[in-house]
PDB file of C-alpha atoms in Angstrom:
ATOM      1  CA  SER A   1     -26.724   3.579  21.137  1.00  0.00           C
ATOM      2  CA  ALA A   2     -25.184   0.897  22.897  1.00  0.00           C
ATOM      3  CA  GLY A   3     -25.970  -2.984  22.194  1.00  0.00           C
ATOM      4  CA  SER A   4     -26.274  -2.660  18.409  1.00  0.00           C
ATOM      5  CA  LEU A   5     -25.110  -5.194  15.786  1.00  0.00           C
ATOM      6  CA  CYS A   6     -23.709  -3.616  12.043  1.00  0.00           C
ATOM      7  CA  GLY A   7     -23.659  -5.929   9.623  1.00  0.00           C
ATOM      8  CA  LEU A   8     -22.104  -5.171   5.820  1.00  0.00           C
ATOM      9  CA  ALA A   9     -22.764  -7.332   2.962  1.00  0.00           C
ATOM     10  CA  GLY A  10     -20.751  -7.268  -0.164  1.00  0.00           C
ATOM     11  CA  LEU A  11     -17.233  -7.686   1.604  1.00  0.00           C
ATOM     12  CA  GLU A  12     -16.773 -11.385   0.334  1.00  0.00           C
ATOM     13  CA  GLU A  13     -13.778 -10.021  -1.708  1.00  0.00           C
ATOM     14  CA  VAL A  14     -12.301  -8.356   1.215  1.00  0.00           C
ATOM     15  CA  MET A  15      -9.486  -9.519   3.055  1.00  0.00           C
ATOM     16  CA  ARG A  16     -10.017 -10.134   6.866  1.00  0.00           C
ATOM     17  CA  ALA A  17      -8.560  -6.862   8.011  1.00  0.00           C
ATOM     18  CA  GLY A  18      -9.603  -4.074   5.770  1.00  0.00           C
ATOM     19  CA  THR A  19     -10.709  -0.170   5.911  1.00  0.00           C
ATOM     20  CA  VAL A  20     -14.133   0.584   4.739  1.00  0.00           C
ATOM     21  CA  THR A  21     -14.632   3.845   4.192  1.00  0.00           C
ATOM     22  CA  THR A  22     -16.681   6.247   1.569  1.00  0.00           C
ATOM     23  CA  LEU A  23     -13.923   8.703   0.930  1.00  0.00           C
ATOM     24  CA  GLU A  24     -12.063   8.284  -1.828  1.00  0.00           C
ATOM     25  CA  ASP A  25      -8.832   9.968  -0.926  1.00  0.00           C
ATOM     26  CA  ALA A  26      -8.966   7.958   2.649  1.00  0.00           C
ATOM     27  CA  PHE A  27      -5.541   6.578   3.449  1.00  0.00           C
ATOM     28  CA  PRO A  28      -6.151   2.798   4.438  1.00  0.00           C
ATOM     29  CA  ILE A  29      -5.204   1.586   7.990  1.00  0.00           C
ATOM     30  CA  ARG A  30      -2.217  -0.918   8.153  1.00  0.00           C
ATOM     31  CA  THR A  31      -2.966  -3.712   9.933  1.00  0.00           C
ATOM     32  CA  GLY A  32      -1.007  -5.493  12.093  1.00  0.00           C
ATOM     33  CA  LEU A  33      -1.545  -8.766   9.369  1.00  0.00           C
ATOM     34  CA  ALA A  34       0.998  -6.813   7.231  1.00  0.00           C
ATOM     35  CA  SER A  35       3.591  -8.175   8.312  1.00  0.00           C
ATOM     36  CA  SER A  36       2.916 -11.971   8.252  1.00  0.00           C
ATOM     37  CA  ARG A  37       1.348 -11.997   4.989  1.00  0.00           C
ATOM     38  CA  ASP A  38       4.727 -10.332   3.778  1.00  0.00           C
ATOM     39  CA  ARG A  39       6.953 -12.969   4.484  1.00  0.00           C
ATOM     40  CA  GLU A  40       7.075 -15.531   1.864  1.00  0.00           C
ATOM     41  CA  ARG A  41       5.134 -19.017   2.084  1.00  0.00           C
ATOM     42  CA  VAL A  42       7.506 -22.224   2.359  1.00  0.00           C
ATOM     43  CA  ILE A  43       5.025 -24.671   3.928  1.00  0.00           C
ATOM     44  CA  ASN A  44       3.054 -27.078   1.363  1.00  0.00           C
ATOM     45  CA  CYS A  45       0.153 -29.374   1.477  1.00  0.00           C
ATOM     46  CA  SER A  46      -1.922 -30.785  -0.926  1.00  0.00           C
ATOM     47  CA  VAL A  47      -5.600 -30.905  -0.522  1.00  0.00           C
ATOM     48  CA  GLU A  48      -8.248 -32.789  -2.153  1.00  0.00           C
ATOM     49  CA  PRO A  49     -11.805 -34.437  -1.984  1.00  0.00           C
ATOM     50  CA  LEU A  50     -12.844 -37.635  -1.433  1.00  0.00           C
ATOM     51  CA  SER A  51     -15.542 -37.434  -3.375  1.00  0.00           C
ATOM     52  CA  ALA A  52     -15.554 -35.310  -7.390  1.00  0.00           C
ATOM     53  CA  GLU A  53     -18.488 -33.876  -7.029  1.00  0.00           C
ATOM     54  CA  ASP A  54     -17.360 -31.729  -3.566  1.00  0.00           C
ATOM     55  CA  LEU A  55     -14.315 -30.345  -6.050  1.00  0.00           C
ATOM     56  CA  PRO A  56     -16.282 -27.372  -6.441  1.00  0.00           C
ATOM     57  CA  MET A  57     -16.686 -26.782  -2.703  1.00  0.00           C
ATOM     58  CA  VAL A  58     -12.873 -27.104  -2.143  1.00  0.00           C
ATOM     59  CA  ILE A  59     -12.325 -24.433  -4.755  1.00  0.00           C
ATOM     60  CA  LYS A  60     -14.553 -22.123  -2.982  1.00  0.00           C
ATOM     61  CA  GLY A  61     -13.378 -23.360   0.179  1.00  0.00           C
ATOM     62  CA  LEU A  62      -9.392 -22.316  -0.697  1.00  0.00           C
ATOM     63  CA  GLN A  63     -10.685 -18.975  -2.354  1.00  0.00           C
ATOM     64  CA  ARG A  64     -12.465 -18.038   1.052  1.00  0.00           C
ATOM     65  CA  LEU A  65      -9.212 -19.188   3.064  1.00  0.00           C
ATOM     66  CA  SER A  66      -6.570 -17.711   0.357  1.00  0.00           C
ATOM     67  CA  LEU A  67      -8.420 -13.889   1.586  1.00  0.00           C
ATOM     68  CA  THR A  68      -9.054 -14.527   5.761  1.00  0.00           C
ATOM     69  CA  GLU A  69      -6.280 -16.261   6.379  1.00  0.00           C
ATOM     70  CA  GLY A  70      -3.130 -15.832   3.952  1.00  0.00           C
ATOM     71  CA  ILE A  71      -2.358 -18.722   2.290  1.00  0.00           C
ATOM     72  CA  THR A  72      -2.164 -19.397  -1.135  1.00  0.00           C
ATOM     73  CA  ALA A  73      -3.778 -22.049  -3.400  1.00  0.00           C
ATOM     74  CA  SER A  74      -2.517 -23.421  -6.701  1.00  0.00           C
ATOM     75  CA  VAL A  75      -3.429 -26.073  -8.966  1.00  0.00           C
ATOM     76  CA  GLU A  76      -0.797 -28.842  -9.919  1.00  0.00           C
ATOM     77  CA  PRO A  77      -0.412 -30.038 -13.552  1.00  0.00           C
ATOM     78  CA  SER A  78      -1.381 -33.506 -11.887  1.00  0.00           C
ATOM     79  CA  GLY A  79      -4.783 -31.979 -10.758  1.00  0.00           C
ATOM     80  CA  LEU A  80      -3.510 -31.601  -6.755  1.00  0.00           C
ATOM     81  CA  HIS A  81      -4.469 -28.461  -5.125  1.00  0.00           C
ATOM     82  CA  LEU A  82      -2.064 -27.365  -3.178  1.00  0.00           C
ATOM     83  CA  ILE A  83      -1.901 -24.982  -0.106  1.00  0.00           C
ATOM     84  CA  ARG A  84       0.667 -23.092   1.066  1.00  0.00           C
ATOM     85  CA  GLY A  85       1.520 -20.572   4.200  1.00  0.00           C
ATOM     86  CA  HIS A  86       3.748 -18.971   6.681  1.00  0.00           C
ATOM     87  CA  ASN A  87       4.210 -21.642   9.309  1.00  0.00           C
ATOM     88  CA  GLU A  88       2.528 -25.075   9.956  1.00  0.00           C
ATOM     89  CA  PRO A  89       0.014 -23.046  12.808  1.00  0.00           C
ATOM     90  CA  GLN A  90      -1.350 -21.198  10.027  1.00  0.00           C
ATOM     91  CA  ILE A  91      -1.758 -24.959   7.954  1.00  0.00           C
ATOM     92  CA  THR A  92      -3.471 -26.370  10.692  1.00  0.00           C
ATOM     93  CA  ARG A  93      -5.956 -23.960  11.182  1.00  0.00           C
ATOM     94  CA  SER A  94      -6.785 -23.411   7.542  1.00  0.00           C
ATOM     95  CA  LEU A  95      -7.251 -26.907   7.487  1.00  0.00           C
ATOM     96  CA  ALA A  96      -9.635 -27.473   9.896  1.00  0.00           C
ATOM     97  CA  MET A  97     -11.541 -24.267   8.624  1.00  0.00           C
ATOM     98  CA  LEU A  98     -11.561 -26.168   5.358  1.00  0.00           C
ATOM     99  CA  SER A  99     -13.003 -29.162   6.982  1.00  0.00           C
ATOM    100  CA  GLU A 100     -15.720 -27.033   8.558  1.00  0.00           C
ATOM    101  CA  MET A 101     -16.446 -25.863   5.655  1.00  0.00           C
ATOM    102  CA  MET A 102     -16.451 -29.403   4.064  1.00  0.00           C
ATOM    103  CA  GLY A 103     -18.854 -30.649   6.517  1.00  0.00           C
ATOM    104  CA  GLY A 104     -16.130 -33.088   8.119  1.00  0.00           C
ATOM    105  CA  ALA A 105     -12.934 -34.187   7.438  1.00  0.00           C
ATOM    106  CA  LYS A 106     -13.621 -37.173   6.572  1.00  0.00           C
ATOM    107  CA  MET A 107     -14.521 -35.038   3.382  1.00  0.00           C
ATOM    108  CA  ILE A 108     -11.019 -34.195   2.340  1.00  0.00           C
ATOM    109  CA  GLN A 109      -7.841 -35.885   2.091  1.00  0.00           C
ATOM    110  CA  VAL A 110      -4.749 -34.304   3.225  1.00  0.00           C
ATOM    111  CA  GLY A 111      -1.079 -35.156   2.034  1.00  0.00           C
ATOM    112  CA  PRO A 112       1.731 -34.551   4.008  1.00  0.00           C
ATOM    113  CA  ARG A 113       3.389 -31.076   4.663  1.00  0.00           C
ATOM    114  CA  TYR A 114       6.678 -30.293   3.597  1.00  0.00           C
ATOM    115  CA  VAL A 115       9.072 -27.109   2.779  1.00  0.00           C
ATOM    116  CA  THR A 116      10.122 -25.272   0.239  1.00  0.00           C
ATOM    117  CA  TYR A 117      13.657 -25.441  -0.888  1.00  0.00           C
ATOM    118  CA  LYS A 118      15.720 -22.381  -2.993  1.00  0.00           C
ATOM    119  CA  GLU A 119      18.355 -23.006  -4.941  1.00  0.00           C
ATOM    120  CA  THR A 120      21.664 -20.278  -5.458  1.00  0.00           C
ATOM    121  CA  VAL A 121      25.287 -19.906  -5.667  1.00  0.00           C
ATOM    122  CA  ALA A 122      28.231 -19.412  -3.304  1.00  0.00           C
ATOM    123  CA  GLU A 123      30.798 -17.836  -5.690  1.00  0.00           C
ATOM    124  CA  GLU A 124      31.242 -16.035  -8.756  1.00  0.00           C
ATOM    125  CA  THR A 125      31.448 -17.952 -12.433  1.00  0.00           C
ATOM    126  CA  ALA A 126      35.604 -18.608 -12.621  1.00  0.00           C
ATOM    127  CA  GLU A 127      35.013 -18.720 -15.953  1.00  0.00           C
ATOM    128  CA  ARG A 128      32.572 -17.197 -18.916  1.00  0.00           C
ATOM    129  CA  CYS A 129      30.103 -20.473 -19.954  1.00  0.00           C
ATOM    130  CA  ARG A 130      29.254 -20.704 -23.208  1.00  0.00           C
ATOM    131  CA  ALA A 131      26.014 -22.055 -25.349  1.00  0.00           C
ATOM    132  CA  VAL A 132      25.524 -22.588 -28.573  1.00  0.00           C
ATOM    133  CA  SER A 133      22.469 -22.562 -30.715  1.00  0.00           C
ATOM    134  CA  GLU A 134      20.785 -26.027 -32.532  1.00  0.00           C
ATOM    135  CA  ASN A 135      21.641 -23.990 -35.867  1.00  0.00           C
ATOM    136  CA  LYS A 136      25.485 -23.339 -34.356  1.00  0.00           C
ATOM    137  CA  GLU A 137      25.072 -20.015 -35.374  1.00  0.00           C
ATOM    138  CA  ASN A 138      24.614 -18.256 -32.218  1.00  0.00           C
ATOM    139  CA  SER A 139      26.911 -18.016 -28.902  1.00  0.00           C
ATOM    140  CA  LEU A 140      25.959 -16.756 -25.541  1.00  0.00           C
ATOM    141  CA  PHE A 141      28.743 -16.287 -22.846  1.00  0.00           C
ATOM    142  CA  MET A 142      27.254 -15.957 -19.293  1.00  0.00           C
ATOM    143  CA  THR A 143      28.522 -15.750 -15.883  1.00  0.00           C
ATOM    144  CA  ALA A 144      26.758 -16.257 -12.764  1.00  0.00           C
ATOM    145  CA  ALA A 145      27.362 -14.652  -9.026  1.00  0.00           C
ATOM    146  CA  PRO A 146      26.027 -14.461  -5.542  1.00  0.00           C
ATOM    147  CA  LEU A 147      23.762 -11.005  -5.447  1.00  0.00           C
ATOM    148  CA  GLY A 148      23.987 -10.713  -2.139  1.00  0.00           C
ATOM    149  CA  GLU A 149      21.439 -11.019   1.059  1.00  0.00           C
ATOM    150  CA  ALA A 150      21.191  -7.257   1.594  1.00  0.00           C
ATOM    151  CA  LEU A 151      20.356  -6.674  -1.797  1.00  0.00           C
ATOM    152  CA  SER A 152      18.304  -9.718  -2.007  1.00  0.00           C
ATOM    153  CA  LEU A 153      16.235  -8.748   0.689  1.00  0.00           C
ATOM    154  CA  GLN A 154      16.118  -5.023  -0.341  1.00  0.00           C
ATOM    155  CA  ILE A 155      14.045  -6.619  -3.420  1.00  0.00           C
ATOM    156  CA  GLU A 156      11.651  -9.139  -1.543  1.00  0.00           C
ATOM    157  CA  SER A 157      11.058  -6.076   0.427  1.00  0.00           C
ATOM    158  CA  GLY A 158       9.738  -4.433  -2.533  1.00  0.00           C
ATOM    159  CA  GLU A 159      12.567  -1.310  -2.130  1.00  0.00           C
ATOM    160  CA  ILE A 160      13.995  -2.625  -5.670  1.00  0.00           C
ATOM    161  CA  ALA A 161      11.647  -3.768  -8.425  1.00  0.00           C
ATOM    162  CA  ALA A 162      11.046  -4.380 -11.551  1.00  0.00           C
ATOM    163  CA  ASP A 163       8.470  -1.526 -12.328  1.00  0.00           C
ATOM    164  CA  GLY A 164      10.207   0.852  -9.696  1.00  0.00           C
ATOM    165  CA  ASP A 165      12.276   4.090 -10.828  1.00  0.00           C
ATOM    166  CA  ALA A 166      15.243   2.721 -13.127  1.00  0.00           C
ATOM    167  CA  LEU A 167      17.568   5.938 -12.039  1.00  0.00           C
ATOM    168  CA  ALA A 168      16.869   5.044  -8.226  1.00  0.00           C
ATOM    169  CA  ARG A 169      17.436   1.341  -8.651  1.00  0.00           C
ATOM    170  CA  THR A 170      20.688   2.190 -10.457  1.00  0.00           C
ATOM    171  CA  ASN A 171      21.749   4.666  -7.692  1.00  0.00           C
ATOM    172  CA  ILE A 172      21.236   1.933  -4.881  1.00  0.00           C
ATOM    173  CA  LEU A 173      22.985  -0.503  -6.861  1.00  0.00           C
ATOM    174  CA  VAL A 174      25.860   1.921  -7.222  1.00  0.00           C
ATOM    175  CA  ASN A 175      26.214   3.799  -3.871  1.00  0.00           C
ATOM    176  CA  ASP A 176      24.650   1.141  -1.482  1.00  0.00           C
ATOM    177  CA  HIS A 177      26.453  -2.451  -3.351  1.00  0.00           C
ATOM    178  CA  GLY A 178      29.608  -1.255  -4.955  1.00  0.00           C
ATOM    179  CA  TRP A 179      28.123  -1.741  -8.624  1.00  0.00           C
ATOM    180  CA  ASP A 180      29.784  -0.535 -11.794  1.00  0.00           C
ATOM    181  CA  LYS A 181      27.194   2.034 -13.262  1.00  0.00           C
ATOM    182  CA  PRO A 182      27.129   0.378 -16.786  1.00  0.00           C
ATOM    183  CA  LEU A 183      26.077  -2.515 -15.529  1.00  0.00           C
ATOM    184  CA  ALA A 184      23.759  -1.272 -13.089  1.00  0.00           C
ATOM    185  CA  SER A 185      21.725   0.565 -15.611  1.00  0.00           C
ATOM    186  CA  LYS A 186      21.231  -2.478 -17.568  1.00  0.00           C
ATOM    187  CA  VAL A 187      19.331  -4.449 -15.354  1.00  0.00           C
ATOM    188  CA  TRP A 188      17.093  -6.630 -17.495  1.00  0.00           C
ATOM    189  CA  ALA A 189      14.826  -8.385 -15.756  1.00  0.00           C
ATOM    190  CA  PHE A 190      13.921  -9.639 -11.895  1.00  0.00           C
ATOM    191  CA  GLY A 191      13.065 -13.516 -11.572  1.00  0.00           C
ATOM    192  CA  PRO A 192      11.076 -15.482 -11.166  1.00  0.00           C
ATOM    193  CA  ASP A 193       7.302 -13.999 -11.671  1.00  0.00           C
ATOM    194  CA  HIS A 194       9.429 -10.336 -12.361  1.00  0.00           C
ATOM    195  CA  SER A 195       9.684  -9.544  -8.530  1.00  0.00           C
ATOM    196  CA  GLY A 196      11.612 -12.212  -7.331  1.00  0.00           C
ATOM    197  CA  ALA A 197      15.581 -11.886  -6.001  1.00  0.00           C
ATOM    198  CA  ASN A 198      17.655 -12.808  -9.013  1.00  0.00           C
ATOM    199  CA  LEU A 199      18.983 -10.148 -11.668  1.00  0.00           C
ATOM    200  CA  LEU A 200      19.306 -10.594 -15.292  1.00  0.00           C
ATOM    201  CA  VAL A 201      22.201  -8.106 -15.960  1.00  0.00           C
ATOM    202  CA  ASP A 202      23.457  -7.263 -20.000  1.00  0.00           C
ATOM    203  CA  GLY A 203      27.341  -7.223 -19.293  1.00  0.00           C
ATOM    204  CA  THR A 204      28.117  -6.831 -22.920  1.00  0.00           C
ATOM    205  CA  ARG A 205      29.269  -3.080 -21.722  1.00  0.00           C
ATOM    206  CA  GLY A 206      28.605  -1.932 -25.498  1.00  0.00           C
ATOM    207  CA  LYS A 207      30.638  -4.131 -27.493  1.00  0.00           C
ATOM    208  CA  VAL A 208      27.890  -5.852 -28.703  1.00  0.00           C
ATOM    209  CA  GLY A 209      25.477  -4.624 -31.385  1.00  0.00           C
ATOM    210  CA  GLY A 210      21.755  -5.615 -31.404  1.00  0.00           C
ATOM    211  CA  MET A 211      21.310  -6.972 -27.926  1.00  0.00           C
ATOM    212  CA  GLU A 212      17.773  -5.455 -28.255  1.00  0.00           C
ATOM    213  CA  ASN A 213      16.821  -7.944 -30.184  1.00  0.00           C
ATOM    214  CA  ILE A 214      17.533 -10.799 -28.458  1.00  0.00           C
ATOM    215  CA  LYS A 215      16.675  -9.046 -25.092  1.00  0.00           C
ATOM    216  CA  ASP A 216      12.947 -10.705 -25.084  1.00  0.00           C
ATOM    217  CA  PHE A 217      14.604 -13.875 -25.569  1.00  0.00           C
ATOM    218  CA  ALA A 218      17.025 -13.860 -23.009  1.00  0.00           C
ATOM    219  CA  VAL A 219      14.308 -12.432 -20.349  1.00  0.00           C
ATOM    220  CA  SER A 220      11.942 -15.841 -21.130  1.00  0.00           C
ATOM    221  CA  SER A 221      14.635 -17.916 -20.406  1.00  0.00           C
ATOM    222  CA  PHE A 222      15.756 -16.021 -17.400  1.00  0.00           C
ATOM    223  CA  ALA A 223      12.302 -16.943 -16.284  1.00  0.00           C
ATOM    224  CA  TRP A 224      12.785 -19.769 -16.986  1.00  0.00           C
ATOM    225  CA  SER A 225      15.715 -20.447 -15.389  1.00  0.00           C
ATOM    226  CA  THR A 226      14.910 -19.031 -12.024  1.00  0.00           C
ATOM    227  CA  LYS A 227      11.614 -20.927 -11.684  1.00  0.00           C
ATOM    228  CA  GLU A 228      13.521 -24.271 -12.378  1.00  0.00           C
ATOM    229  CA  GLY A 229      16.915 -24.566 -10.978  1.00  0.00           C
ATOM    230  CA  ALA A 230      19.521 -26.728 -12.555  1.00  0.00           C
ATOM    231  CA  LEU A 231      20.137 -28.902  -9.124  1.00  0.00           C
ATOM    232  CA  CYS A 232      16.186 -30.110  -8.498  1.00  0.00           C
ATOM    233  CA  GLY A 233      14.063 -27.983 -10.578  1.00  0.00           C
ATOM    234  CA  GLY A 234      13.340 -25.499  -7.648  1.00  0.00           C
ATOM    235  CA  GLU A 235      13.398 -21.983  -7.725  1.00  0.00           C
ATOM    236  CA  LEU A 236      16.901 -19.630  -7.341  1.00  0.00           C
ATOM    237  CA  ARG A 237      16.985 -16.949  -4.908  1.00  0.00           C
ATOM    238  CA  SER A 238      19.986 -13.959  -4.790  1.00  0.00           C
ATOM    239  CA  VAL A 239      21.534 -15.176  -8.286  1.00  0.00           C
ATOM    240  CA  CYS A 240      22.673 -12.626 -10.746  1.00  0.00           C
ATOM    241  CA  PHE A 241      23.012 -14.214 -14.713  1.00  0.00           C
ATOM    242  CA  THR A 242      25.345 -11.799 -16.628  1.00  0.00           C
ATOM    243  CA  ILE A 243      25.638 -11.921 -20.399  1.00  0.00           C
ATOM    244  CA  VAL A 244      29.077 -10.982 -21.236  1.00  0.00           C
ATOM    245  CA  ASP A 245      29.195 -11.580 -24.824  1.00  0.00           C
ATOM    246  CA  VAL A 246      26.952 -12.876 -27.886  1.00  0.00           C
ATOM    247  CA  VAL A 247      27.236 -13.819 -30.955  1.00  0.00           C
ATOM    248  CA  MET A 248      24.300 -13.487 -33.673  1.00  0.00           C
ATOM    249  CA  ALA A 249      23.541 -14.803 -36.427  1.00  0.00           C
ATOM    250  CA  SER A 250      23.265 -12.037 -39.415  1.00  0.00           C
ATOM    251  CA  ASN A 251      19.694 -12.880 -41.109  1.00  0.00           C
ATOM    252  CA  ALA A 252      17.051 -12.742 -38.293  1.00  0.00           C
ATOM    253  CA  THR A 253      15.429 -15.666 -38.894  1.00  0.00           C
ATOM    254  CA  ARG A 254      18.042 -17.892 -37.743  1.00  0.00           C
ATOM    255  CA  ARG A 255      18.110 -16.318 -34.536  1.00  0.00           C
ATOM    256  CA  GLY A 256      14.323 -16.342 -33.215  1.00  0.00           C
ATOM    257  CA  SER A 257      13.150 -18.079 -29.972  1.00  0.00           C
ATOM    258  CA  GLY A 258      13.484 -21.414 -31.162  1.00  0.00           C
ATOM    259  CA  GLN A 259      16.936 -21.008 -30.657  1.00  0.00           C
ATOM    260  CA  LEU A 260      17.944 -18.501 -28.588  1.00  0.00           C
ATOM    261  CA  ILE A 261      15.472 -19.104 -25.636  1.00  0.00           C
ATOM    262  CA  PRO A 262      17.290 -22.995 -25.367  1.00  0.00           C
ATOM    263  CA  THR A 263      20.916 -21.694 -26.150  1.00  0.00           C
ATOM    264  CA  ALA A 264      20.403 -18.926 -23.068  1.00  0.00           C
ATOM    265  CA  ARG A 265      19.111 -21.759 -20.830  1.00  0.00           C
ATOM    266  CA  ARG A 266      21.766 -23.847 -21.671  1.00  0.00           C
ATOM    267  CA  ALA A 267      24.252 -21.257 -20.664  1.00  0.00           C
ATOM    268  CA  MET A 268      22.459 -20.077 -17.316  1.00  0.00           C
ATOM    269  CA  THR A 269      22.564 -23.627 -16.395  1.00  0.00           C
ATOM    270  CA  ALA A 270      26.022 -24.239 -17.216  1.00  0.00           C
ATOM    271  CA  ALA A 271      27.131 -20.780 -15.028  1.00  0.00           C
ATOM    272  CA  GLN A 272      24.389 -21.944 -12.174  1.00  0.00           C
ATOM    273  CA  TYR A 273      26.819 -25.292 -12.073  1.00  0.00           C
ATOM    274  CA  SER A 274      30.115 -23.364 -12.424  1.00  0.00           C
ATOM    275  CA  SER A 275      29.473 -21.363  -9.685  1.00  0.00           C
ATOM    276  CA  ARG A 276      29.032 -23.785  -6.402  1.00  0.00           C
ATOM    277  CA  PRO A 277      25.411 -24.489  -6.221  1.00  0.00           C
ATOM    278  CA  ARG A 278      23.734 -24.770  -3.176  1.00  0.00           C
ATOM    279  CA  VAL A 279      20.028 -25.985  -1.904  1.00  0.00           C
ATOM    280  CA  VAL A 280      19.040 -23.896   1.156  1.00  0.00           C
ATOM    281  CA  GLU A 281      16.267 -24.338   3.801  1.00  0.00           C
ATOM    282  CA  PRO A 282      14.296 -21.755   5.265  1.00  0.00           C
ATOM    283  CA  VAL A 283      14.855 -21.231   8.783  1.00  0.00           C
ATOM    284  CA  LEU A 284      12.758 -20.014  11.342  1.00  0.00           C
ATOM    285  CA  LEU A 285      13.728 -17.327  14.224  1.00  0.00           C
ATOM    286  CA  ILE A 286      11.374 -17.827  17.501  1.00  0.00           C
ATOM    287  CA  HIS A 287      12.054 -16.194  20.906  1.00  0.00           C
ATOM    288  CA  VAL A 288      11.056 -18.929  23.369  1.00  0.00           C
ATOM    289  CA  LEU A 289      10.575 -17.839  27.414  1.00  0.00           C
ATOM    290  CA  PHE A 290      10.556 -20.120  29.946  1.00  0.00           C
ATOM    291  CA  PRO A 291      11.949 -20.962  33.456  1.00  0.00           C
ATOM    292  CA  LEU A 292      15.271 -22.542  33.679  1.00  0.00           C
ATOM    293  CA  GLN A 293      14.486 -25.639  35.419  1.00  0.00           C
ATOM    294  CA  ALA A 294      12.688 -26.204  31.727  1.00  0.00           C
ATOM    295  CA  GLN A 295      16.103 -26.234  29.569  1.00  0.00           C
ATOM    296  CA  GLU A 296      16.441 -29.862  28.943  1.00  0.00           C
ATOM    297  CA  THR A 297      12.951 -30.252  27.816  1.00  0.00           C
ATOM    298  CA  VAL A 298      12.831 -26.967  25.442  1.00  0.00           C
ATOM    299  CA  ARG A 299      16.790 -28.641  24.531  1.00  0.00           C
ATOM    300  CA  SER A 300      14.836 -31.840  23.769  1.00  0.00           C
ATOM    301  CA  ALA A 301      11.644 -30.225  21.350  1.00  0.00           C
ATOM    302  CA  VAL A 302      14.004 -27.798  19.732  1.00  0.00           C
ATOM    303  CA  SER A 303      16.675 -30.711  18.683  1.00  0.00           C
ATOM    304  CA  SER A 304      13.731 -32.669  17.727  1.00  0.00           C
ATOM    305  CA  ARG A 305      12.842 -30.878  14.808  1.00  0.00           C
ATOM    306  CA  ARG A 306      16.654 -30.036  13.767  1.00  0.00           C
ATOM    307  CA  GLY A 307      16.562 -26.501  15.394  1.00  0.00           C
ATOM    308  CA  THR A 308      19.761 -24.886  17.005  1.00  0.00           C
ATOM    309  CA  ILE A 309      19.487 -23.143  20.396  1.00  0.00           C
ATOM    310  CA  LEU A 310      21.926 -19.423  20.159  1.00  0.00           C
ATOM    311  CA  HIS A 311      21.977 -18.941  23.896  1.00  0.00           C
ATOM    312  CA  SER A 312      21.303 -15.582  25.605  1.00  0.00           C
ATOM    313  CA  PRO A 313      22.253 -15.264  29.180  1.00  0.00           C
ATOM    314  CA  PRO A 314      19.670 -14.803  31.463  1.00  0.00           C
ATOM    315  CA  PRO A 315      18.912 -10.904  33.154  1.00  0.00           C
ATOM    316  CA  ALA A 316      20.519 -11.014  36.425  1.00  0.00           C
ATOM    317  CA  GLY A 317      18.562 -12.455  39.051  1.00  0.00           C
ATOM    318  CA  SER A 318      15.576 -13.358  37.050  1.00  0.00           C
ATOM    319  CA  GLN A 319      14.529 -16.805  37.220  1.00  0.00           C
ATOM    320  CA  ALA A 320      13.552 -17.028  33.269  1.00  0.00           C
ATOM    321  CA  TYR A 321      15.672 -18.014  30.115  1.00  0.00           C
ATOM    322  CA  GLU A 322      15.148 -16.565  26.869  1.00  0.00           C
ATOM    323  CA  PRO A 323      17.123 -17.941  24.036  1.00  0.00           C
ATOM    324  CA  ARG A 324      16.918 -17.928  20.409  1.00  0.00           C
TER     325      ARG A 324
END
């Protein structure tokens, strides 16, 4: 019947867009918001209540916004609440909604916005880097190399994943990216967070026995190194660390985590420094349509944000201009 209003309760944990059905084998409808949710969140902003009594309300509001607006919220070691979004309009909209939930903008204090920088390398390590454990009985030799943009995008899109089929992953690395099969079949870890576009590879090619004894320690160090890079403590992107040789103590008690994790960390740090490390900044590509007479205004606005205009010729007979 027309004019009816339907209300559903109990959907607090469902995102703003979703499929509600009673069929267990129903195929969910893919929403238009999925593409924006899949992009990385690169705009950061801190939020804290002016009064400590309002902290539970802020936490509840951030949890609700993470479900409805696609932002992420985390608590820094200092106790500051940090929100991350895809772009500035999303952060602005989320802060306005949070202020409304809190009863006014005077209830919260908002910090400056900043973007997330990442670290990478520009070339392969010329010579293998060696790190020696504190007890002088263990040595790790490592190299670092760029992973390649195409492979990095495949990992970030989920086409190549840590929990995916190992044989299919090996075939993609060999056939699409030219890897040697022995190396492609020895990918130990993705990082950070088991899903980032960085790889740890066992490149000893079977020349060193007992590599399974140090795998967990190397993976732990790899997770640490990709989460906190050597240059400025930022996350790494598009870096492949390869263990090329290992000297291990014969006594298992002399090659524990306390010896090998810091050693592997130093080896990865040295490999990163030896591979022309770089800091990369996120870039947003946009298309703008405007009249030809507004070129100078648009150029000035883009330049004020350190942007670059990639010229595209206007269509024949059109008075509109559409650069990137």
